[in-house]
Coordinates of C-alpha atoms and ligand atoms in Angstrom, one line a residue:
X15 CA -1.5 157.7 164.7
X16 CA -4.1 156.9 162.0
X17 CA -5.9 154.2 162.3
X18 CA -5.4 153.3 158.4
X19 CA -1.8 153.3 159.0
X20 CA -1.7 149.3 159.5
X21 CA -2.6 149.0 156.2
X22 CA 0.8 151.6 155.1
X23 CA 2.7 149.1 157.5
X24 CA 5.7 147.3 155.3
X25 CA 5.0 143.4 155.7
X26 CA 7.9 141.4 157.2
X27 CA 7.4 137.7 155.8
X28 CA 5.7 135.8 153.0
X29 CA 2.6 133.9 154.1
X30 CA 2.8 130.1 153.5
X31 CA -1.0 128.7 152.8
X32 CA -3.2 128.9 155.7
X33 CA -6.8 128.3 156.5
X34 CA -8.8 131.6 157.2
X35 CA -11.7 131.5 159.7
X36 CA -15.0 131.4 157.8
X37 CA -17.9 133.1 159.5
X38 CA -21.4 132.9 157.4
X39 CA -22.1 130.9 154.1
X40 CA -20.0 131.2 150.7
X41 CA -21.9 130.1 147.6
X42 CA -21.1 126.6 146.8
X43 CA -20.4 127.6 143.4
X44 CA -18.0 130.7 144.6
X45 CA -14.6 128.0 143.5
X46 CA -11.0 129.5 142.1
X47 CA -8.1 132.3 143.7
X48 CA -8.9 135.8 144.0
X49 CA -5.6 137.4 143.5
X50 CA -4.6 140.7 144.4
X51 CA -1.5 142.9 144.2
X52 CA -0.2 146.0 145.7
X53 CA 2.9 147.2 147.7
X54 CA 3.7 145.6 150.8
X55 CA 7.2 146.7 151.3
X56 CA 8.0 150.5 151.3
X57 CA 11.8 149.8 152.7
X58 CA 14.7 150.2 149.8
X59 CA 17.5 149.4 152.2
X60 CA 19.1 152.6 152.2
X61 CA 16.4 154.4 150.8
X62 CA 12.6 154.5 151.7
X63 CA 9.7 155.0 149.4
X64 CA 7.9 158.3 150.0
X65 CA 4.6 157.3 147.9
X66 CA 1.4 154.5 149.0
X67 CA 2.8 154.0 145.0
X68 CA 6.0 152.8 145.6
X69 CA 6.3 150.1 148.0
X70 CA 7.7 146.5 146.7
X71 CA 4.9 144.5 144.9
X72 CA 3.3 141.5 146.8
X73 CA 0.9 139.2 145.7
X74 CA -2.1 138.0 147.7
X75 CA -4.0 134.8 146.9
X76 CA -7.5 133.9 148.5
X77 CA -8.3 130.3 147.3
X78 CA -12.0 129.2 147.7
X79 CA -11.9 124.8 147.3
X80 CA -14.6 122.6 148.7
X81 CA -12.1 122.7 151.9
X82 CA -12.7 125.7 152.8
X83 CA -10.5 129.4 152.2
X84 CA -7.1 129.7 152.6
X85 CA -4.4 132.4 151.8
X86 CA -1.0 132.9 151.0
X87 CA 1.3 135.7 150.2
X88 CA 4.8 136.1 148.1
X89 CA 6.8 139.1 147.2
X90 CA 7.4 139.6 143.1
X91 CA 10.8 139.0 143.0
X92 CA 11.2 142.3 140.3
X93 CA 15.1 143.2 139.1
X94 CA 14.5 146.4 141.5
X95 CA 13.2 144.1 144.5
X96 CA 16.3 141.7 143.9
X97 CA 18.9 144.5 143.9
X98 CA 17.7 145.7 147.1
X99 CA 17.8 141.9 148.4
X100 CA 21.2 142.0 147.0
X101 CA 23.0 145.0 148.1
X102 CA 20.5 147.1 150.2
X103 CA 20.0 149.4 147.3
X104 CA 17.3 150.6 145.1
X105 CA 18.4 151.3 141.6
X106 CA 16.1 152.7 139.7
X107 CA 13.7 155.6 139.8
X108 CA 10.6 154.5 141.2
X109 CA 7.1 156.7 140.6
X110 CA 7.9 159.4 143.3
X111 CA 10.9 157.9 144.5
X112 CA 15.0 158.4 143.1
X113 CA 18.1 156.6 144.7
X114 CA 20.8 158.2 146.2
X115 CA 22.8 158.6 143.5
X116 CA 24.2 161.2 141.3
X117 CA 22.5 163.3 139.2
X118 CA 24.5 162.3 136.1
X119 CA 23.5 159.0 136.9
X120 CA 19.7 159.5 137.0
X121 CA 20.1 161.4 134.2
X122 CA 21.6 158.8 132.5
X123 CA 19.1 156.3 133.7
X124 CA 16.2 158.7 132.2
X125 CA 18.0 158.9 129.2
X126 CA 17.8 154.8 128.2
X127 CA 14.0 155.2 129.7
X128 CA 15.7 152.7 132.7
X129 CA 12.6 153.4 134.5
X130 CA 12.0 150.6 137.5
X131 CA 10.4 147.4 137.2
X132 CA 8.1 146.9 140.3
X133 CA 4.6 146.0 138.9
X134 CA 2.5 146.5 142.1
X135 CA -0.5 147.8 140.5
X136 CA -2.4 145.1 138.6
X137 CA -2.5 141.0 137.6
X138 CA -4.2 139.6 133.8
X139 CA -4.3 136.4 132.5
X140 CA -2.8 136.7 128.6
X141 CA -3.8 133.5 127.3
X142 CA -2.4 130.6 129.7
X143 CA 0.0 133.3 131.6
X144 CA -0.5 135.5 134.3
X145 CA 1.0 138.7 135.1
X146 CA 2.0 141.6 137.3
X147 CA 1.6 145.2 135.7
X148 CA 2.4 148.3 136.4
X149 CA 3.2 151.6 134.1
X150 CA 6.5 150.9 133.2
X151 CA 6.9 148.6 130.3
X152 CA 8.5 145.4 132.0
X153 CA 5.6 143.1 133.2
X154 CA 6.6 140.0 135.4
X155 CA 5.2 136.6 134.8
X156 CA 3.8 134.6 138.0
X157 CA 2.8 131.2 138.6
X158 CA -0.9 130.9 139.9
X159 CA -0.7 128.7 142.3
X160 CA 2.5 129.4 144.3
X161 CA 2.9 133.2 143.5
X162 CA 6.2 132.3 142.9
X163 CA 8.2 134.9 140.2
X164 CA 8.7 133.2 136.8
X165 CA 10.5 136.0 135.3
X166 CA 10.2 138.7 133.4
X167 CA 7.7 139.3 130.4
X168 CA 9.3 141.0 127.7
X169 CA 6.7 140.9 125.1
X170 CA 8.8 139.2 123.2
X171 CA 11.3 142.4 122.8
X172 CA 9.2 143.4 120.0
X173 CA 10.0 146.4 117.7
X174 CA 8.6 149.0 120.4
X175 CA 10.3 151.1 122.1
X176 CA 10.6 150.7 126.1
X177 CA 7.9 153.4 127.0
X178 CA 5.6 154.3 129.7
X179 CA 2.4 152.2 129.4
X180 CA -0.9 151.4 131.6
X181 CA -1.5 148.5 134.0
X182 CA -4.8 148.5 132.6
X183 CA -5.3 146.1 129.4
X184 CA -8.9 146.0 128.2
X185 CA -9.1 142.1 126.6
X186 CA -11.5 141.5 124.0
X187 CA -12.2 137.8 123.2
X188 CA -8.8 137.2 124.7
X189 CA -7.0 139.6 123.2
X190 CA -5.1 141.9 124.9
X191 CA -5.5 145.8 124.2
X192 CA -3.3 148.8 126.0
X193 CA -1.9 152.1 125.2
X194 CA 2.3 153.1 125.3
X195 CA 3.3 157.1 125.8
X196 CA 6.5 157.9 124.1
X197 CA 7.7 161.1 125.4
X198 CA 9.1 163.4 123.1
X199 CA 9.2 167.1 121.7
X200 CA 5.5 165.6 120.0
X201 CA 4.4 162.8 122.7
X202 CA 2.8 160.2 120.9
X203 CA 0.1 157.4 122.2
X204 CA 0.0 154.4 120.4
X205 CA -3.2 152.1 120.9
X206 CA -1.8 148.4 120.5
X207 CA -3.2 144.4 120.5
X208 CA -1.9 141.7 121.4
X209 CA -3.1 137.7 121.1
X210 CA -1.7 135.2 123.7
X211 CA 1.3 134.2 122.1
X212 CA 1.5 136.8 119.3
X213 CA 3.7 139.8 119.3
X214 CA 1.8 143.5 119.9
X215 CA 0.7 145.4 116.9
X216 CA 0.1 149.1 116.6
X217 CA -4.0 150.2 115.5
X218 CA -3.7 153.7 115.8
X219 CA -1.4 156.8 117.4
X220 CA -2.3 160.3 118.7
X221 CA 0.4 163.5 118.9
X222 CA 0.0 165.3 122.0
X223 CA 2.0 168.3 122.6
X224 CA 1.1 168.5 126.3
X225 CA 1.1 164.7 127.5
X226 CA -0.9 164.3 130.5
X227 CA -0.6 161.3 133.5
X228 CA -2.4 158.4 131.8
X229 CA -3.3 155.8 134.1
X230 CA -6.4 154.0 132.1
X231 CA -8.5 153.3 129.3
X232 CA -11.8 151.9 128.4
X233 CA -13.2 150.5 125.3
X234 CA -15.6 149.4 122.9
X235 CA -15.8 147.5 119.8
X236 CA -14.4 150.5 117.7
X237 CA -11.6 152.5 120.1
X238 CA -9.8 153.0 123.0
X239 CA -10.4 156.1 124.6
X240 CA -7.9 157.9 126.9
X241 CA -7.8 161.2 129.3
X242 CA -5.8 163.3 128.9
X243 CA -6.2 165.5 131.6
X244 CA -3.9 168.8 132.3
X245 CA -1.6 167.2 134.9
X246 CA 1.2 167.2 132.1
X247 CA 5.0 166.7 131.9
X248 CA 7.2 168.6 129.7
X249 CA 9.4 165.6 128.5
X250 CA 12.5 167.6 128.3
X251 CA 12.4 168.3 132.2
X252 CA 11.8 165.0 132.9
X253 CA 14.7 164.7 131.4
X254 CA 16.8 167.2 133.3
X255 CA 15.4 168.0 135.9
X256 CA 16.5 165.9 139.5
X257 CA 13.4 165.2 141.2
X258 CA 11.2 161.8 140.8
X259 CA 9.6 161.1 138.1
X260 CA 6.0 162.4 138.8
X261 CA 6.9 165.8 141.0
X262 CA 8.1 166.4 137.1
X263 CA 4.2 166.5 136.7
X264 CA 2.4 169.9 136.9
X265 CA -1.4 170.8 137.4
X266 CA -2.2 173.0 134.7
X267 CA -6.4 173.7 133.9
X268 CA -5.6 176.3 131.3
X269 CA -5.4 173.7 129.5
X270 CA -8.6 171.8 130.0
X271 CA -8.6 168.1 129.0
X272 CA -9.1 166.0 126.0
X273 CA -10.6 163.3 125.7
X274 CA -8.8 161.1 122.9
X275 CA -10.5 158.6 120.5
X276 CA -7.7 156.2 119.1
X277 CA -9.7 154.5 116.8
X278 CA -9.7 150.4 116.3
X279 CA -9.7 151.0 112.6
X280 CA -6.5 153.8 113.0
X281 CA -8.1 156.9 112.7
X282 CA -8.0 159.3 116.0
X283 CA -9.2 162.0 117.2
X284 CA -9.5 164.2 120.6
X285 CA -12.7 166.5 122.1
X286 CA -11.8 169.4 124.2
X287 CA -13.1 169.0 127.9
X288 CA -12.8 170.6 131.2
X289 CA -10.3 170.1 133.4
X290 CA -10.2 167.2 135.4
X291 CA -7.8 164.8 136.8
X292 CA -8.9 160.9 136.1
X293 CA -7.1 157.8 137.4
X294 CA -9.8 155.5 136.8
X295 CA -12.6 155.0 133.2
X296 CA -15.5 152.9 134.7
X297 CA -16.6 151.9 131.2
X298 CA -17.4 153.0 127.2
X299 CA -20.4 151.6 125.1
X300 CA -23.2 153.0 122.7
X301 CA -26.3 154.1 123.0
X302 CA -27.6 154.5 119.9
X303 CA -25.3 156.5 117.8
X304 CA -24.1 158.4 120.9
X305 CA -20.5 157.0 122.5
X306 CA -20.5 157.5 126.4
X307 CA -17.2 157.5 128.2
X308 CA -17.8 156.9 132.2
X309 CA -14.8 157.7 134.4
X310 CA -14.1 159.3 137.7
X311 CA -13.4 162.2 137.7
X312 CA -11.3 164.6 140.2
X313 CA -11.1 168.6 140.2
X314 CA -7.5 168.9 139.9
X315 CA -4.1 166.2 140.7
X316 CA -3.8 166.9 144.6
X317 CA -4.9 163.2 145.4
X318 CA -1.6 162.5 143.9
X319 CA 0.0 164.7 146.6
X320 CA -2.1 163.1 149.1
X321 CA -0.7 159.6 148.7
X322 CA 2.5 160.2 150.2
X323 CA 3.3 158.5 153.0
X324 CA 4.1 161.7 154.8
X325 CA 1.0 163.6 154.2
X326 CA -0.9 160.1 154.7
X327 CA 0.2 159.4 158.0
X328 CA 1.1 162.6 159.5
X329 CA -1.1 164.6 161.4
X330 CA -3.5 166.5 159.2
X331 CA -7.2 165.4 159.4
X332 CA -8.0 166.3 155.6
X333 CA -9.3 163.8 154.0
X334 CA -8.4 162.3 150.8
X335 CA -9.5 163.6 147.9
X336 CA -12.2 161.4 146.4
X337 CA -13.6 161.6 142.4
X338 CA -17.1 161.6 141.3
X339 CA -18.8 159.5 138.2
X340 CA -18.7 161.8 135.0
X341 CA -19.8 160.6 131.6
X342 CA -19.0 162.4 128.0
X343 CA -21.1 162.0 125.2
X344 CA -19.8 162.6 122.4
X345 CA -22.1 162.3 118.9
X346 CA -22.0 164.3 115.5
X347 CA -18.4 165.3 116.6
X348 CA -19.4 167.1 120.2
X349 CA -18.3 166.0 123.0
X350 CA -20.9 166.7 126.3
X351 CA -20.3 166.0 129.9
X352 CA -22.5 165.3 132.7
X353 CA -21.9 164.4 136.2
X354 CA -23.9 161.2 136.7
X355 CA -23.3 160.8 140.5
X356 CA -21.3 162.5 143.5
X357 CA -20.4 159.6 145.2
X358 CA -17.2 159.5 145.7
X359 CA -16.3 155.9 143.8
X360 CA -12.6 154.8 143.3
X361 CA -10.9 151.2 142.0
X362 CA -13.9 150.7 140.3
X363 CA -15.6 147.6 138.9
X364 CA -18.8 147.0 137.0
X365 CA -19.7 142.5 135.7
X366 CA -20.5 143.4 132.2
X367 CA -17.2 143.0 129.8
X368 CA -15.8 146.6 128.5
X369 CA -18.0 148.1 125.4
X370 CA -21.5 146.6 127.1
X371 CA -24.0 148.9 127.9
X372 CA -23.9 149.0 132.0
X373 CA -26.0 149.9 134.9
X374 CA -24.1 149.3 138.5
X375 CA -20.3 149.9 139.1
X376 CA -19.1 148.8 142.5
X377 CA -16.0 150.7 144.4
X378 CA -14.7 151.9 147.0
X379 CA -15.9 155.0 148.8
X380 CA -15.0 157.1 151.7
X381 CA -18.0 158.2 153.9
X382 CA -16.7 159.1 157.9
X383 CA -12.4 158.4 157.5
X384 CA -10.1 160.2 156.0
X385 CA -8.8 157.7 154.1
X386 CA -11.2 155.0 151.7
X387 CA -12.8 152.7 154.3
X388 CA -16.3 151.5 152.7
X389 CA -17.5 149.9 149.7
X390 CA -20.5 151.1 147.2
X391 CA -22.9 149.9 145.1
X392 CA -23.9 152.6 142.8
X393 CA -26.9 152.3 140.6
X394 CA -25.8 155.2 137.0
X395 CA -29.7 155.0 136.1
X396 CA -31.3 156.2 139.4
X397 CA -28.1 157.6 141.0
X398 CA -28.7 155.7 144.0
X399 CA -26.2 154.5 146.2
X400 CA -25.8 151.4 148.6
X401 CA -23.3 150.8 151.6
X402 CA -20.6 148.1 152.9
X403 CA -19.0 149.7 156.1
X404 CA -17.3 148.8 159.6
X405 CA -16.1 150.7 162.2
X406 CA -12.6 150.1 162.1
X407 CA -12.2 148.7 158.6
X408 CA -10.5 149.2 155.4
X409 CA -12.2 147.8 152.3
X410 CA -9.7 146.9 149.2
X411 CA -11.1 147.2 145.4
X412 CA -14.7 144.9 144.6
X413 CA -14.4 142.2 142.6
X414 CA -17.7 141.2 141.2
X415 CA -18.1 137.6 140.6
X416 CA -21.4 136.2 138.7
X417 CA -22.4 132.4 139.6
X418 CA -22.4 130.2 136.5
X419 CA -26.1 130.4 135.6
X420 CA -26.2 134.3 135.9
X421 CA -28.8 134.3 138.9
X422 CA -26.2 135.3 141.3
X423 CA -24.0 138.3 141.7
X424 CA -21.0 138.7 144.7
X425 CA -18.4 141.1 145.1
X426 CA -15.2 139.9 146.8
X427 CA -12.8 142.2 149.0
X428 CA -10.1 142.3 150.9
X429 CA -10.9 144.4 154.1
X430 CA -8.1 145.1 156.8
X431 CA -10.0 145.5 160.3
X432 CA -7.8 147.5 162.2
X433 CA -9.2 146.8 165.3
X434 CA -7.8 143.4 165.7
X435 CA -4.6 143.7 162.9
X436 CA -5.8 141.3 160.7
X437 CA -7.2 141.1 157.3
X438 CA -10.4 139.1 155.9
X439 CA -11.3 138.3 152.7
X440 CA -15.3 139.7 152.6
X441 CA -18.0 138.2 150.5
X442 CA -21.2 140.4 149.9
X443 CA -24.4 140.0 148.3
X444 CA -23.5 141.8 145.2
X445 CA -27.5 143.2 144.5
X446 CA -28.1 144.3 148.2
X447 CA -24.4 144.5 149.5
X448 CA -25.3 143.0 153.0
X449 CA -22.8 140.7 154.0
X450 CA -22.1 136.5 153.1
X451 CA -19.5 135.6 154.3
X452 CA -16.2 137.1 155.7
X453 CA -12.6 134.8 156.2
X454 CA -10.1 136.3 158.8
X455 CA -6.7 135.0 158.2
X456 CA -3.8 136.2 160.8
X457 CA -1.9 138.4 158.3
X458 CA -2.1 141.7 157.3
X459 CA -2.6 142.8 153.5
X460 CA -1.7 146.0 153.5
X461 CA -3.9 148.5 150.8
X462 CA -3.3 147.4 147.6
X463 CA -4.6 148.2 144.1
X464 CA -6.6 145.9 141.5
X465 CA -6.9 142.1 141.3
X466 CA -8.6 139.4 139.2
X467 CA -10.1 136.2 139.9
X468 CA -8.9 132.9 138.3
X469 CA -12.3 130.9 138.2
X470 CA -10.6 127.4 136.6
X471 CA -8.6 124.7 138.7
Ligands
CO520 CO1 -5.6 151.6 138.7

């Protein structure tokens, strides 16, 4: 057995609010709900979910009040979620896992791009709202305080086709920015806005004839900026072909990358790069003239093979596969890239807003397990790294908080500690990552993905 494998483990009940144990001091000015999301539940009655990525979406909420801490969990009640509540059965394709059913029915499916609605990967607050996102197009809405499902967010069944988008939204000044993929003989990405309360609206579109696994953007004040790395999908097999929907996915470095330029005033382009496989971009900004693109970078897709539960928790000591900090500069029309730090860095999170000019992005790291146990500070200017670890624990994706007069800095985790089966929400110095405070609270949260913090009320 793995001593991760707690954190793989489906949970059986939703938490009502309970106090957590506080050990150490939390800033008195550290007030509001870190929330988090991942997948909690990885039984379909009948069937079983075969990827970390596929489990049932539950919501995690830490709430720091002059009281104290306490935490409480829900599942998203999603249509897929509900069916299975319903009849024991999941009904539509999930990321790397199909129901039993016929063929002609999954084709079908594929056909009216039925793809599931299970948004386990992300939270954002649009406006006044808040919702759970994941890479199909169907958000759900949740209510902050109770977790509880509100419904689904169609975004306002505006004139865009159902497609395959990002749980990623960059907001500038509120508004809400993210890239769809229609599959196709020509694939096209389409760069979109969207105000709180206003429909979404189209700035730009790129043809690509070999789409690649999008998973992320960044930003700055005049694009979005998307790799396309050579783990691609010819669309017509996805359509025909009876496997789930990412083993339709091939690794293919003849093709190298590209990174693409959708441009906030509609003009795009794309610069020819190696090839790498990229979940995650840290950040985009300017330095001078120059544009540099920061992601994480990984040698090819196998990470994605990784992540099955099967090759997770089975016997093999290889350890996961882990990216490194890369950043393209493009200027005059060249693109250039540089590795800027082999630490291996994943769910990463920097304090500046998207487009700013950055020095320290925070993640988490793998150092002794095989699977992501630590957290790191890593300095881009000096490529120096600093350490959060525990024998024994498993440290969930940073959330820096800064205190209201900008002289103080925390990042805020969710760690399981797998020596006693129980989580604890960790606060660390965010500057020299040695330890504040840490709140145990008798549940598990199994690994999950990103999460935000709602500061007000
Ligand atoms: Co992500």
């Amino acid at each position: 057995m793995q001593d991760f494998e707690l954190g793989f483990t489906s949970v059986a009940k939703e938490q009502e609010p309970i106090r957590a144990e506080i050990s150490g001091r939390l800033p008195d000015w550290l007030r509001g709900t870190l929330i988090r999301n991942g997948p909690a539940q990885w039984n379909a009655g009948v069937d079983r979910m075969r990827h970390w990525f596929d489990g049932f979406a539950m919501l995690h909420a830490f709430t720091l009040d002059e009281s104290g801490v306490s935490y409480r969990s829900r599942f998203l009640r999603g249509p897929d979620w509900c069916a299975v509540q319903a009849d024991g059965k999941l009904r539509h394709p999930q990321f790397a896992t199909d129901p039993c059913r016929s063929f002609f029915k999954k084709v079908a499916s594929l056909f009216v791009n039925e793809l599931g609605c299970n948004p386990n990967v992300n939270v954002v607050k649009l406006g006044k709202r808040w919702l759970a996102l994941t890479e199909t197009p169907l958000a759900i809405e949740f209510d902050r305080q109770t977790l509880q499902t509100l419904g689904v967010f169609d975004y306002d069944q505006d004139s865009f086709h159902r497609q395959i988008t990002s749980a990623h939204p960059v907001f500038d000044q509120g508004v809400m920015h993210n890239f769809l993929v229609q599959l196709g003989r020509e694939t096209r990405y389409t760069g979109y806005r969207m105000p709180p309360g206003g429909s979404r609206e189209a700035f730009a579109h790129y043809l690509s004839k070999t789409p690649g696994y999008l998973h992320s953007c960044s930003m700055t004040s005049r694009e979005m900026l998307l790799w396309e790395g050579p783990f691609t999908v010819n669309p017509l097999q996805l359509l025909w072909r009876n496997r789930p929907y990412i083993e339709n996915f091939r690794w293919r470095p003849e093709l190298g990358s590209r990174l693409v330029r959708l441009g906030r005033d509609g003009r795009s382009e794309a610069f020819e790069l190696p090839p790498l496989f990229v979940f995650h971009h840290v950040n985009a900004f300017y330095e001078g003239s120059c544009l540099c693109v920061d992601v994480l970078a990984y040698q090819d897709a196998r990470s994605v093979q990784q992540l099955y539960l099967d090759d997770l928790l089975g016997p093999s000591d290889e350890p996961v596969d882990t990216p490194e900090l890369i950043r393209v500069r493009v200027e005059k029309g060249k693109a250039q890239m540089e590795t800027l730090s082999k630490t291996p860095v994943e769910l990463p999170r920097i304090s500046e807003a998207q487009g700013q000019p950055y020095r320290v992005v925070y993640g988490i790291t793998r150092r002794e397990s095989r699977f992501y146990e630590g957290l790191v500070r890593l300095d881009t200017h000096t490529d120096t790294a600093q350490f959060w670890s525990e024998a024994g624990c498993f440290a969930g994706e940073p959330v820096p908080q800064v205190s209201p007069d900008g002289l103080e800095k925390v990042l805020l985790s969710v760690v399981l500690d797998s020596t006693c089966g129980q989580s604890f929400l960790l606060v660390l110095d965010g500057e020299t990552m040695s330890e504040r405070a840490r709140c145990y609270v008798p549940a598990v949260v199994p690994f999950g993905f990103h999460g935000g913090f709602a500061s007000e009320g």
